[in-house]
C-alpha positions as a printed Julia matrix, in Angstrom:
323×3 Matrix{Float64}:
   0.0     0.0    0.0
   1.38    3.41  -0.95
   2.08    6.14   1.56
  -0.78    8.51   2.34
  -0.46   12.02   3.73
  -3.13   12.7    6.37
  -4.08   16.13   7.67
  -5.99   16.33  10.96
  -8.66   19.0   11.51
  -9.16   19.47  15.24
  -7.14   18.48  18.28
  -9.6    16.93  20.74
  -9.51   13.47  22.28
 -10.55   11.57  19.15
  -7.92   13.44  17.11
  -5.39   12.21  19.66
  -6.63    8.64  19.38
  -6.31    8.79  15.61
  -2.93   10.48  15.97
  -1.68    7.47  17.93
  -2.89    5.2   15.11
  -1.44    7.22  12.26
   1.93    7.3   13.98
   1.93    3.51  13.63
   1.23    3.82   9.9
   2.74    6.67   7.84
   2.69    9.42  10.45
   0.77   12.68  10.14
   1.57   15.19   7.43
  -0.42   18.16   8.72
  -2.72   19.54  11.39
  -5.25   22.38  11.13
  -6.66   24.42  13.97
  -7.78   28.06  14.08
  -5.8    28.26  17.31
  -2.11   28.41  16.45
  -1.25   27.42  20.0
  -3.41   24.27  19.84
  -2.15   23.35  16.37
   1.51   23.72  17.39
   0.93   21.74  20.57
  -0.6    18.87  18.59
   2.18   19.06  15.98
   4.88   18.82  18.64
   3.17   15.87  20.32
   2.82   13.88  17.08
   5.84   15.13  15.14
   3.64   16.79  12.5
   5.64   18.71   9.92
   2.96   21.09   8.61
   0.81   23.36  10.78
  -2.16   25.23   9.29
  -4.28   27.92  10.93
  -6.09   28.97   7.74
  -8.39   26.51   6.02
  -7.62   27.8    2.52
  -3.87   27.26   3.04
  -4.44   23.7    4.17
  -6.7    22.87   1.25
  -4.24   24.42  -1.21
  -1.51   21.96  -0.18
  -1.39   19.43  -3.0
   0.54   16.93  -0.88
  -2.45   16.18   1.36
  -4.23   12.95   0.37
  -6.73   12.59   3.22
  -8.4    15.14   5.46
  -9.56   13.79   8.8
 -12.43   15.83  10.28
 -12.43   15.58  14.08
 -14.48   18.63  15.05
 -17.88   19.02  16.74
 -20.79   17.79  14.59
 -21.92   21.2   13.41
 -18.64   21.74  11.49
 -18.4    18.35   9.76
 -20.33   19.41   6.66
 -18.33   22.58   6.09
 -14.94   20.91   6.33
 -15.98   17.76   4.46
 -17.49   19.68   1.58
 -14.59   22.11   1.28
 -12.01   19.33   1.42
 -13.78   17.38  -1.33
 -14.06   20.49  -3.51
 -10.3    20.93  -3.04
  -9.66   17.39  -4.29
  -9.0    15.69  -0.94
 -10.34   12.34   0.23
 -12.23   12.69   3.51
 -12.51   10.66   6.69
 -15.07   12.38   8.94
 -15.9    11.39  12.48
 -19.42   10.27  13.2
 -21.93   11.63  12.68
 -20.54   12.46   9.24
 -23.07   15.29   8.66
 -26.04   16.4   10.75
 -28.61   15.65   8.02
 -28.96   13.62   4.85
 -29.21   16.65   2.56
 -25.7    17.67   3.59
 -24.36   14.15   3.18
 -25.88   13.58  -0.25
 -24.35   16.84  -1.45
 -20.93   15.69  -0.25
 -21.36   12.23  -1.79
 -22.22   13.84  -5.14
 -19.08   15.98  -5.0
 -16.95   12.96  -4.12
 -18.4    11.01  -7.04
 -17.87   13.88  -9.46
 -14.24   14.3   -8.39
 -13.53   10.57  -8.04
 -12.74   10.85  -4.33
 -13.42    8.62  -1.35
 -15.51    9.67   1.65
 -15.87    7.64   4.85
 -17.53    8.05   8.24
 -15.66    7.04  11.38
 -18.06    4.22  12.24
 -15.78    1.68  13.87
 -18.13   -1.28  13.89
 -18.33   -1.47  10.08
 -14.64   -2.37  10.06
 -14.31   -4.6   13.12
 -13.39   -8.2   12.22
 -15.96   -9.51  14.72
 -18.82   -7.86  12.83
 -17.63   -9.26   9.53
 -17.43  -12.73  11.07
 -20.91  -12.46  12.59
 -22.33  -11.34   9.27
 -20.65  -14.29   7.57
 -22.26  -16.61  10.12
 -25.68  -15.12   9.35
 -25.1   -15.53   5.63
 -24.25  -19.21   6.14
 -27.54  -19.68   7.99
 -26.27  -20.23  11.52
 -29.13  -18.3   13.19
 -31.63  -18.56  10.34
 -33.39  -15.58   8.83
 -32.92  -12.38  10.82
 -36.25  -11.26  12.29
 -35.39   -8.57  14.83
 -32.53   -6.36  16.0
 -32.55   -4.95  19.53
 -29.89   -2.36  20.26
 -29.32   -0.07  23.24
 -26.82    2.66  24.02
 -26.84    4.59  27.26
 -24.27    7.09  28.48
 -24.27    9.07  31.7
 -22.82   12.35  30.5
 -21.69   14.64  33.29
 -24.13   17.46  33.9
 -22.67   20.43  32.06
 -25.04   22.6   30.06
 -22.08   24.25  28.31
 -20.64   20.99  26.93
 -21.08   20.13  23.26
 -23.12   17.05  24.23
 -25.89   19.38  25.4
 -25.39   22.26  22.99
 -28.03   22.8   20.31
 -25.68   25.15  18.45
 -23.02   22.4   18.26
 -25.52   19.72  17.15
 -25.54   17.96  20.49
 -27.98   15.38  21.79
 -28.09   11.61  22.15
 -29.24   10.77  18.63
 -26.26   12.11  16.71
 -23.71   11.29  19.37
 -24.63    7.73  20.35
 -27.74    6.92  18.31
 -25.64    6.81  15.16
 -23.85    3.77  16.62
 -27.11    2.01  17.44
 -28.66    2.57  14.01
 -25.4     1.61  12.3
 -25.36   -1.66  14.25
 -28.91   -2.39  13.13
 -28.36   -1.44   9.49
 -25.25   -3.62   9.25
 -27.3    -6.74   9.95
 -30.46   -5.86   8.02
 -31.08   -6.95   4.45
 -32.42   -3.53   3.55
 -32.87   -0.03   4.98
 -36.05    0.35   7.1
 -38.92    2.14   5.36
 -41.14    2.47   8.45
 -39.89    4.61  11.35
 -41.63    5.51  14.62
 -40.08    7.4   17.51
 -40.64    9.35  20.7
 -38.27   11.62  22.63
 -37.58   13.42  25.91
 -35.55   16.63  25.82
 -32.8    17.95  28.07
 -33.14   21.45  29.53
 -31.02   22.88  26.69
 -33.57   21.49  24.19
 -31.4    18.72  22.75
 -32.66   15.13  22.86
 -31.76   13.4   26.12
 -33.39   10.03  25.53
 -35.49    8.4   22.85
 -37.05    5.21  21.64
 -36.98    4.23  17.96
 -38.95    1.45  16.26
 -38.25    0.56  12.62
 -39.21   -2.04  10.03
 -38.06   -2.77   6.48
 -39.9    -4.3    3.51
 -38.65   -7.78   4.49
 -40.46   -7.41   7.83
 -37.22   -7.19   9.81
 -37.76   -4.99  12.86
 -35.47   -2.82  14.97
 -36.05   -1.69  18.56
 -33.66    0.96  19.89
 -33.36    2.75  23.25
 -30.98    5.71  23.73
 -30.14    7.61  26.89
 -27.59   10.36  27.56
 -28.09   10.95  31.3
 -28.61    7.36  32.46
 -26.24    4.45  31.96
 -27.42    1.33  30.17
 -25.54   -1.52  28.47
 -24.17   -0.97  24.98
 -25.76   -4.2   23.84
 -26.83   -5.31  20.4
 -28.86   -8.48  19.75
 -29.59   -9.9   16.3
 -32.49  -12.36  16.55
 -32.93  -15.09  13.96
 -35.31  -18.01  13.53
 -32.73  -20.5   14.85
 -30.82  -18.43  17.38
 -29.46  -15.04  18.23
 -26.21  -13.08  18.22
 -25.36  -10.91  21.22
 -22.58   -8.31  21.27
 -21.71   -6.2   24.31
 -19.81   -2.9   24.04
 -20.51   -3.12  20.33
 -18.92    0.1   18.98
 -15.45   -1.51  19.15
 -16.28   -5.09  20.1
 -13.95   -8.02  19.5
 -16.05  -10.63  21.34
 -19.63  -11.83  21.02
 -21.71  -14.97  21.23
 -24.26  -17.0   19.32
 -27.02  -18.71  21.28
 -28.78  -21.54  19.43
 -32.53  -21.82  20.12
 -33.03  -25.59  19.77
 -30.12  -26.76  21.91
 -29.4   -23.74  24.08
 -25.76  -24.05  23.1
 -23.71  -20.87  23.53
 -20.84  -20.33  21.12
 -18.32  -17.67  22.13
 -16.69  -15.89  19.2
 -13.62  -13.66  19.24
 -12.18  -11.83  16.26
  -9.89   -8.83  15.9
  -8.77   -6.48  18.65
 -10.75   -3.59  20.13
  -7.55   -1.61  20.59
  -7.07   -1.58  16.82
 -10.52   -0.17  15.98
  -9.29    3.12  14.52
  -6.46    1.36  12.71
  -9.0    -0.85  10.92
 -10.83    2.31   9.82
  -7.74    4.13   8.59
  -6.54    1.13   6.61
 -10.03    0.6    5.18
 -10.13    4.14   3.8
  -6.66    3.82   2.31
  -7.72    0.58   0.64
 -10.85    2.31  -0.73
  -8.6     4.95  -2.28
  -6.29    2.35  -3.79
  -9.23    0.31  -5.13
 -11.19    3.43  -6.15
 -14.24    1.97  -4.44
 -16.09    3.32  -1.39
 -17.56   -0.12  -0.71
 -20.83   -1.0    0.99
 -19.93    1.01   4.1
 -20.85    4.26   2.36
 -24.26    2.81   1.49
 -24.8     1.96   5.16
 -23.67    5.46   6.15
 -26.12    7.07   3.74
 -28.96    4.84   4.93
 -28.26    5.55   8.6
 -27.91    9.28   8.02
 -31.26    9.3    6.24
 -32.83    7.43   9.17
 -31.36    9.86  11.71
 -32.81   12.71   9.68
 -36.2    11.0    9.49
 -36.25   10.46  13.26
 -35.61   14.16  13.88
 -38.3    15.03  11.34
 -40.74   12.88  13.32
 -39.81   14.83  16.44
 -40.05   18.14  14.58
 -36.54   18.93  15.79
 -33.98   21.07  13.94
 -30.72   22.69  14.92
 -30.53   26.49  14.69
 -28.22   26.43  11.66
 -30.69   24.19   9.77
 -33.54   26.71   9.93
């Protein structure tokens, strides 16, 4: 695989996690931050040779192959779109854009310019998920009938944090719900075409908790529960006619089990390494670029983004910058 020059936008915790990964691969070519102090600090920590404080200067650098967007949600669309227009491949943290209209515009630009675009959805690239899908395809649990998936975080009470900020596209749905719906979509034969939902709001008017019920044309159903101020297991269950798959801590899981209905047998399955989750993603994008093929992951991303948008439409909820 050829060498790729990555440029990081942002310097928060996820940018540091990815920085650790990229140091194991080809290193980091550049970092962008409006704060020169923050950019230089990140560059010194990760031995980054190029520091940018102006977006236009970064995008004008022809040596950059991939732009990694690690900002709050509300800025993903701006940086993704501009990077694509400048001829850069894009890896954007989840949620890739706050609504499907933004995403479809970016996908169209990527297609026109023959570029790759990927969302940082770890589970699509975890070896365990690929193995579980293979086991479904070989008929181990029979036809999939139902997916149950929960995600509950207990975010510290801080009305100024991005988690609770309407201006920064906070709320449970886009922060953790994207994982739950991505889990479900990965194991469904087709995108759901029926969506029902209800929601409770936090005092800052972002969604604090919600329930989502979905069904596709094959009759496969999804039941999802999200909470942002009450802990619950990150558990996904894929229910088939002959058994079920259960995966705990599913965003970066490397272990799961299959329980067989007729015998009650429990088969423990391990594959991959949770610690390598971001490495799997980075290598997957680089392979997409080499193969000139976004793969099925982009289809899942588009489907999930459309579902997230539909859920918010059901609630009648928009962010201020969407008005």
